């Protein structure tokens, strides 16, 4: 119970104030409290208005200025009924009862939880939303069972802990997607690592996943989605608006995008590819040509190929332009005029060389490579046998078509029913690379 | 040739979304179902066949609603109930669900015990072993593999089809009884009537099928195909029920045999299997019992955790999801213990569990109808007024039957 004049502080539970009577300055009962609006823009949202239950329009709020006190017994107004000036709900305002009982993401504990209650605290002449109650005690309070259970717990000599999440750590879903709400979720979700976000996606409903994808920057959304389980990926791609889905696909590495598209119904995949940028779409189409389970289907087409004639210095200059785009920069592949692979240039050799040396001199001419048709086991075998981080993939004419990195293969092997990885690799390692000469 | 390609393409889409309905239908033919249908056939011959038409229609209405809701919202049933009806009513629904599912599981353990008694294994050995086996398979093993093995084993029901035909029932009479409703105000008849509907439309099926639809990622676009999957499951389920009743009617009822143990019910398979009837029946009953003992507690634990926001999932360890694993375990243990009570009769337990199911069903259905009629949740896919009316009539009829049963029990 809090009173503006006395200024006593205590937690106000949303569940306890909903349905309390609203009394005007004359003590006349106007009705009961139906909902509370807060300003979402602030880190600890401030209560800005009250909604009277039974007001069907759901639009007219009693402004906070007119409220004298908000307590668990009654809401008292400063004004008499005649002078009240209800106002409409603003786009930056959120109605709290809409959050109750929904799923939210605890961005600190990285869990999807259900909101049992909301905690508000008064400070000065304001009341602010401070936390979401996700514990059993909050649930019991909803059922009016908290006091007997607490009493019984005390008899048994136990303390029931409260489980609350500070509101700053809560990413809520549902309700109308106003720009303010989107920017708030964006800010909260940005704190979460994309790999963790991918895990959370699994526990969310379809609409909530769409909301997360919409709130994130395309780049972050792409990264989170690339890490998610295949069925989650397919589900998200089926439900997202086509334009947004295509934008996110463009931000993904071509091999990840291809991987995802193969799990979609063919018409949907085709639709999305057509909406993508011409360049990214061409990459994906190229990769889609290769059957699943071959090197071609998982390779990335983002790699750095250097013409044979460059010097070390000019190579370094060129890399400054190219490298920010590339997936990895541990090896560069040296090609001739017809894009035939002639050598590999590890980053280390490049750094060690003199600036005027030709790269043809310092590159290793014997390259371990695989063909676009090779099976993934072969690729994995070659990577482990020669201890490489990446392998070039050659097309039928011996031209470099893409690169497979260790993490691409790891992903696939780990997904395959968690069989023991090393054993599989060793057994298949013998006929691995086609041009087995020297590793590095 | 365009139309041919189209037709093939459509068939492919259908096969891709097929599953949730057919699986739910197969699981629903559990040990309790076999017992209830057998008793209906043995005690009343073909007289109760007419209820199958009603229960098929009712089940189709109910399961179509949940499948549609899953496809449109992408959410589980417990999730929607919690968000729409808030904490208190959710607790109420969950209590109803847990009680109904517990009763079902008790009945299915009774089925396991009955089947093993045919093999001369004491229930005091069979039930604890079955409980342990199921727990280990589900918690430690691969659920998918388990599900497939059980599903494949439901082929055993074909034996009822063959047996019913070999028994040469008077088909003309069978068909006539099928379309002529009969009614009598007497406790045994009413209880069996409710039990028949209760075993066909069990509360857990709604939670289970909606979850399966959501898991499969079926959206509004694929929904028309998912609808056929639902109907296929419903019809397959009731076809099996039909043949069980006919087989029992032609054999047991014709000879005035009352079913008091599982071995009595096995005689319905004699036209097909002769001396092997008992063994065949026991295998079918065992499979049906074990399958449901695995799935029903699992679906209960999922629904409850979903409603209250507790961690759930078979890929989570007991430490990560204590309530989920705890609830699953408690359901199995609490159900198995009932069957271990000395002298508890198995067939009546199975029947009683289905009557309880039927009595509790309207409480779940009310929420279902309100949700699927909600414009905010279902948008353009909400129930039409004709559909709502049908659904409400169903609830009212079920509730009325329950009241009648209560009256008939008290009058006695």
XYZ file of C-alpha atoms in Angstrom, chain B:
412
model
C -0.938 -33.763 -68.204
C -0.923 -30.734 -65.966
C -3.687 -32.026 -63.794
C -1.801 -35.254 -63.210
C 1.267 -33.422 -61.991
C -0.906 -31.239 -59.814
C -2.544 -34.236 -58.326
C 0.797 -35.836 -57.542
C 2.093 -32.595 -56.110
C -0.945 -32.369 -53.877
C -0.508 -35.925 -52.735
C 3.112 -35.173 -51.862
C 2.138 -32.161 -49.784
C -0.463 -34.255 -48.052
C 2.035 -36.967 -47.205
C 4.460 -34.354 -45.915
C 1.998 -32.857 -43.451
C 0.419 -36.187 -42.602
C 1.151 -37.514 -39.196
C -0.253 -35.624 -36.237
C -3.816 -36.771 -36.835
C -3.007 -40.332 -37.774
C -0.596 -40.746 -34.864
C -3.073 -39.297 -32.382
C -5.740 -41.632 -33.718
C -3.492 -44.658 -33.339
C -2.431 -43.821 -29.807
C -6.042 -43.346 -28.897
C -6.732 -47.008 -29.543
C -5.111 -47.780 -26.235
C -5.644 -50.688 -23.890
C -8.627 -48.868 -22.395
C -10.155 -48.501 -25.817
C -9.762 -52.203 -26.561
C -11.305 -53.095 -23.202
C -14.207 -50.671 -23.545
C -15.049 -51.722 -27.095
C -14.732 -55.396 -26.143
C -17.081 -55.045 -23.190
C -19.529 -53.031 -25.295
C -19.589 -55.832 -27.861
C -19.716 -58.653 -25.316
C -22.444 -57.192 -23.108
C -24.642 -55.431 -25.632
C -23.796 -57.098 -28.939
C -24.212 -54.663 -31.802
C -26.601 -52.434 -29.861
C -24.028 -49.750 -29.079
C -22.616 -49.557 -32.615
C -24.698 -46.464 -33.364
C -22.614 -44.472 -30.905
C -19.625 -44.913 -33.209
C -21.177 -42.712 -35.865
C -21.774 -40.026 -33.276
C -18.374 -40.337 -31.676
C -16.661 -40.308 -35.084
C -18.411 -37.063 -35.954
C -17.741 -35.600 -32.527
C -14.097 -36.573 -32.605
C -13.722 -35.141 -36.104
C -15.174 -31.825 -34.907
C -12.974 -31.681 -31.830
C -9.706 -32.730 -33.448
C -10.252 -30.501 -36.452
C -10.579 -27.574 -34.049
C -7.269 -28.258 -32.334
C -5.416 -28.947 -35.571
C -6.741 -25.686 -37.010
C -5.815 -23.830 -33.851
C -2.288 -25.259 -33.940
C -1.830 -24.310 -37.584
C -3.224 -20.788 -37.217
C -1.570 -19.779 -33.945
C 1.582 -21.890 -33.922
C 1.031 -22.314 -30.197
C 0.222 -25.185 -27.900
C -3.218 -25.589 -26.362
C -2.015 -25.101 -22.773
C -0.198 -21.945 -23.861
C -3.347 -20.486 -25.416
C -5.509 -21.431 -22.437
C -3.086 -19.693 -20.105
C -2.861 -16.535 -22.196
C -6.567 -16.273 -22.820
C -8.093 -17.558 -19.589
C -5.357 -16.532 -17.128
C -3.879 -18.286 -14.141
C -6.864 -19.539 -12.157
C -8.805 -21.199 -14.933
C -5.569 -22.644 -16.260
C -4.966 -24.346 -12.940
C -8.490 -25.724 -13.126
C -8.002 -27.126 -16.642
C -4.637 -28.585 -15.702
C -6.072 -30.319 -12.658
C -8.819 -31.816 -14.837
C -6.240 -32.890 -17.396
C -3.931 -34.471 -14.843
C -6.785 -36.401 -13.215
C -8.183 -37.625 -16.544
C -4.744 -38.604 -17.803
C -3.876 -40.313 -14.568
C -7.058 -42.374 -14.864
C -6.142 -43.247 -18.450
C -2.662 -44.301 -17.446
C -4.041 -46.431 -14.627
C -6.303 -48.131 -17.166
C -3.431 -48.706 -19.543
C -1.328 -50.249 -16.804
C -4.315 -52.484 -16.125
C -4.100 -53.456 -19.801
C -0.425 -54.292 -19.453
C -1.172 -56.357 -16.340
C -4.067 -58.150 -18.058
C -1.960 -58.970 -21.112
C 0.871 -60.312 -19.020
C -1.502 -62.405 -16.941
C -2.450 -64.201 -20.162
C 1.255 -65.009 -20.448
C 1.099 -66.166 -16.816
C 3.272 -63.343 -15.516
C 2.171 -61.914 -12.193
C 1.098 -58.293 -12.306
C 3.376 -57.607 -9.349
C 6.285 -58.364 -11.662
C 4.855 -57.095 -14.950
C 3.647 -53.642 -13.866
C 6.812 -52.427 -12.094
C 8.901 -53.777 -14.964
C 6.721 -52.057 -17.558
C 6.875 -48.792 -15.625
C 10.639 -48.966 -15.425
C 10.990 -49.943 -19.079
C 8.797 -47.123 -20.304
C 10.524 -44.593 -18.092
C 13.946 -45.636 -19.318
C 12.904 -45.759 -22.974
C 11.404 -42.290 -22.895
C 13.864 -40.478 -20.642
C 17.089 -42.187 -21.698
C 16.301 -43.650 -25.109
C 15.286 -42.066 -28.349
C 11.656 -41.070 -28.211
C 11.298 -41.065 -31.986
C 12.412 -44.652 -32.302
C 10.066 -45.706 -29.514
C 7.152 -43.944 -31.171
C 7.815 -45.626 -34.504
C 8.095 -49.106 -33.020
C 4.799 -48.730 -31.175
C 3.078 -47.265 -34.213
C 4.244 -50.107 -36.400
C 2.938 -52.558 -33.832
C -0.569 -51.102 -34.039
C -0.861 -53.178 -37.223
C -2.008 -55.866 -34.771
C -5.478 -54.286 -34.975
C -5.852 -55.707 -38.467
C -6.375 -59.030 -36.704
C -9.697 -57.699 -35.413
C -10.806 -56.856 -38.924
C -10.040 -60.368 -40.142
C -11.482 -61.980 -37.048
C -14.707 -60.011 -37.339
C -15.111 -61.108 -40.942
C -14.280 -64.762 -40.235
C -16.825 -64.832 -37.408
C -19.527 -64.311 -40.045
C -21.621 -61.784 -38.186
C -25.120 -61.044 -39.555
C -23.969 -58.016 -41.550
C -27.463 -56.840 -42.304
C -28.243 -56.616 -38.608
C -24.893 -55.037 -37.833
C -25.567 -52.273 -40.327
C -29.115 -51.819 -39.099
C -27.947 -51.454 -35.481
C -25.313 -49.032 -36.647
C -27.915 -46.530 -37.813
C -30.609 -47.175 -35.185
C -30.016 -45.378 -31.922
C -31.133 -47.288 -28.860
C -31.251 -46.000 -25.358
C -31.918 -47.331 -21.927
C -31.901 -45.640 -18.552
C -29.755 -47.993 -16.608
C -26.423 -47.513 -14.954
C -24.432 -50.122 -16.860
C -25.701 -48.937 -20.225
C -25.159 -45.235 -19.492
C -21.708 -45.816 -18.061
C -20.683 -47.788 -21.118
C -22.132 -45.138 -23.412
C -20.112 -42.403 -21.699
C -17.120 -44.709 -21.568
C -17.315 -45.300 -25.321
C -17.354 -41.599 -26.040
C -14.774 -40.961 -23.321
C -12.379 -43.496 -24.773
C -12.800 -42.125 -28.280
C -12.427 -38.456 -27.360
C -9.932 -38.217 -24.518
C -8.798 -34.824 -23.187
C -5.100 -35.590 -23.681
C -5.642 -36.041 -27.447
C -6.382 -32.375 -27.946
C -3.192 -31.255 -26.263
C -1.231 -33.950 -28.036
C -2.444 -33.307 -31.558
C -2.134 -29.544 -31.311
C 1.442 -29.906 -30.069
C 2.213 -32.289 -32.924
C 0.787 -29.876 -35.497
C 2.876 -27.039 -34.076
C 6.003 -29.221 -33.955
C 5.602 -30.093 -37.591
C 5.521 -26.422 -38.460
C 2.197 -26.744 -40.276
C 0.963 -23.261 -41.075
C -2.236 -21.757 -42.397
C -1.092 -22.501 -45.936
C -0.679 -26.250 -45.401
C -3.731 -26.501 -43.239
C -6.158 -27.909 -45.800
C -3.958 -30.995 -46.044
C -3.560 -31.291 -42.296
C -7.348 -31.337 -42.067
C -7.493 -34.506 -44.167
C -4.831 -36.031 -41.978
C -7.069 -35.364 -38.987
C -10.103 -36.939 -40.618
C -8.090 -39.929 -41.763
C -6.883 -40.514 -38.199
C -10.417 -40.215 -36.843
C -11.894 -42.624 -39.354
C -9.097 -45.172 -38.931
C -9.538 -45.051 -35.173
C -13.264 -45.642 -35.338
C -12.977 -48.336 -37.980
C -10.837 -50.318 -35.551
C -13.417 -49.710 -32.821
C -16.154 -50.943 -35.152
C -14.390 -54.216 -35.901
C -13.556 -54.841 -32.247
C -17.202 -54.435 -31.285
C -18.386 -56.622 -34.183
C -15.799 -59.315 -33.432
C -16.827 -59.390 -29.776
C -20.503 -59.208 -30.634
C -20.249 -62.157 -33.016
C -18.270 -64.328 -30.638
C -18.672 -63.366 -27.000
C -22.168 -61.881 -27.016
C -23.443 -64.679 -29.246
C -22.322 -67.187 -26.633
C -23.367 -65.113 -23.673
C -19.807 -64.709 -22.385
C -19.252 -61.804 -19.986
C -15.826 -60.241 -19.953
C -14.349 -60.285 -16.495
C -10.698 -60.809 -17.361
C -8.522 -59.954 -20.326
C -8.405 -63.636 -21.260
C -12.190 -63.605 -21.808
C -11.867 -60.736 -24.237
C -9.214 -62.625 -26.167
C -11.822 -65.153 -27.294
C -13.021 -62.606 -29.851
C -9.936 -63.390 -31.921
C -10.594 -67.132 -31.980
C -12.209 -67.196 -35.438
C -8.913 -65.980 -36.860
C -6.263 -67.310 -34.575
C -7.888 -70.376 -33.030
C -5.718 -71.558 -30.164
C -3.352 -68.613 -30.640
C -6.108 -66.060 -30.027
C -5.102 -65.458 -26.434
C -1.458 -64.828 -27.304
C -2.311 -62.542 -30.192
C -4.764 -60.554 -28.115
C -2.263 -60.243 -25.285
C 0.388 -58.877 -27.642
C -1.979 -56.264 -29.016
C -3.141 -55.259 -25.568
C 0.415 -55.090 -24.261
C 1.551 -52.883 -27.116
C -1.440 -50.575 -26.812
C -0.969 -50.344 -23.056
C 2.760 -49.651 -23.158
C 2.410 -47.090 -25.939
C -0.155 -45.076 -24.013
C 1.640 -45.449 -20.724
C 4.556 -43.725 -22.435
C 2.701 -41.042 -24.335
C -0.048 -39.928 -21.972
C 2.170 -39.064 -18.978
C 4.593 -37.399 -21.376
C 1.917 -35.246 -22.936
C 0.605 -34.359 -19.469
C 4.008 -33.208 -18.299
C 4.445 -31.137 -21.465
C 1.069 -29.453 -21.176
C 1.451 -28.586 -17.497
C 4.957 -27.199 -17.954
C 3.847 -25.213 -20.980
C 0.981 -23.681 -19.033
C 3.118 -22.634 -16.095
C 6.323 -21.767 -17.928
C 8.470 -24.509 -16.453
C 11.325 -25.984 -18.444
C 10.275 -28.999 -20.403
C 11.627 -31.306 -23.067
C 13.163 -34.721 -23.386
C 16.477 -33.188 -24.369
C 16.752 -31.590 -20.961
C 18.205 -33.357 -17.949
C 16.229 -33.887 -14.736
C 18.299 -31.126 -13.159
C 17.429 -28.660 -15.910
C 13.753 -29.578 -16.026
C 12.970 -31.026 -12.583
C 9.220 -30.469 -12.700
C 8.891 -31.938 -16.173
C 10.784 -35.131 -15.394
C 9.240 -35.243 -11.919
C 5.699 -34.988 -13.220
C 6.297 -37.632 -15.879
C 7.779 -39.966 -13.290
C 5.063 -39.265 -10.729
C 2.311 -39.976 -13.256
C 3.823 -43.351 -14.094
C 4.490 -44.314 -10.488
C 1.113 -43.134 -9.197
C -0.694 -45.047 -11.944
C 1.318 -48.246 -11.591
C 0.769 -48.279 -7.821
C -3.000 -48.386 -8.256
C -2.741 -51.612 -10.242
C -0.545 -53.087 -7.519
C -3.310 -52.668 -4.923
C -4.125 -56.256 -3.927
C -7.227 -57.664 -5.564
C -8.049 -54.734 -7.794
C -10.105 -55.966 -10.785
C -8.492 -54.982 -14.080
C -11.366 -54.762 -16.555
C -13.602 -52.598 -14.297
C -10.635 -50.273 -13.650
C -10.180 -49.798 -17.376
C -13.870 -49.117 -17.904
C -14.061 -46.763 -14.977
C -11.093 -44.733 -16.230
C -12.895 -44.182 -19.521
C -16.114 -43.129 -17.816
C -14.130 -40.579 -15.815
C -12.586 -39.437 -19.081
C -16.013 -38.900 -20.565
C -17.221 -36.991 -17.517
C -14.197 -34.677 -17.492
C -14.150 -34.124 -21.251
C -16.785 -31.346 -21.420
C -14.680 -29.179 -19.092
C -11.820 -29.189 -21.581
C -14.084 -28.862 -24.612
C -15.670 -25.653 -23.326
C -12.291 -23.933 -23.359
C -11.521 -25.372 -26.762
C -14.702 -24.001 -28.298
C -14.216 -20.586 -26.716
C -10.656 -20.399 -28.031
C -11.471 -21.471 -31.578
C -14.379 -19.033 -31.650
C -12.178 -16.126 -30.579
C -11.656 -13.611 -33.363
C -8.502 -12.230 -31.780
C -6.851 -15.653 -31.714
C -8.190 -17.321 -34.841
C -8.887 -14.349 -37.104
C -10.708 -15.453 -40.253
C -10.248 -19.115 -39.277
C -12.489 -18.987 -36.248
C -15.446 -21.351 -35.933
C -18.428 -20.682 -38.117
C -21.729 -20.310 -36.274
C -22.930 -23.698 -37.541
C -19.725 -25.326 -36.358
C -19.936 -23.646 -32.944
C -23.498 -24.787 -32.546
C -22.548 -28.387 -33.338
C -19.684 -28.230 -30.860
C -21.876 -26.765 -28.116
C -24.520 -29.415 -28.727
C -21.818 -32.018 -28.288
C -20.694 -30.537 -24.978
C -24.276 -30.259 -23.775
C -25.027 -33.862 -24.762
C -21.935 -35.153 -22.987
C -22.706 -33.130 -19.886
C -26.303 -34.366 -19.937
C -25.117 -37.974 -20.203
C -22.802 -37.460 -17.227
C -25.647 -36.039 -15.175
C -27.878 -38.955 -16.196
C -25.175 -41.392 -15.138
C -24.882 -39.670 -11.761
C -28.644 -39.838 -11.306
C -28.797 -43.486 -12.368
C -25.997 -44.326 -9.920
C -27.769 -42.540 -7.059
C -31.147 -44.034 -7.845
C -29.719 -47.513 -7.549
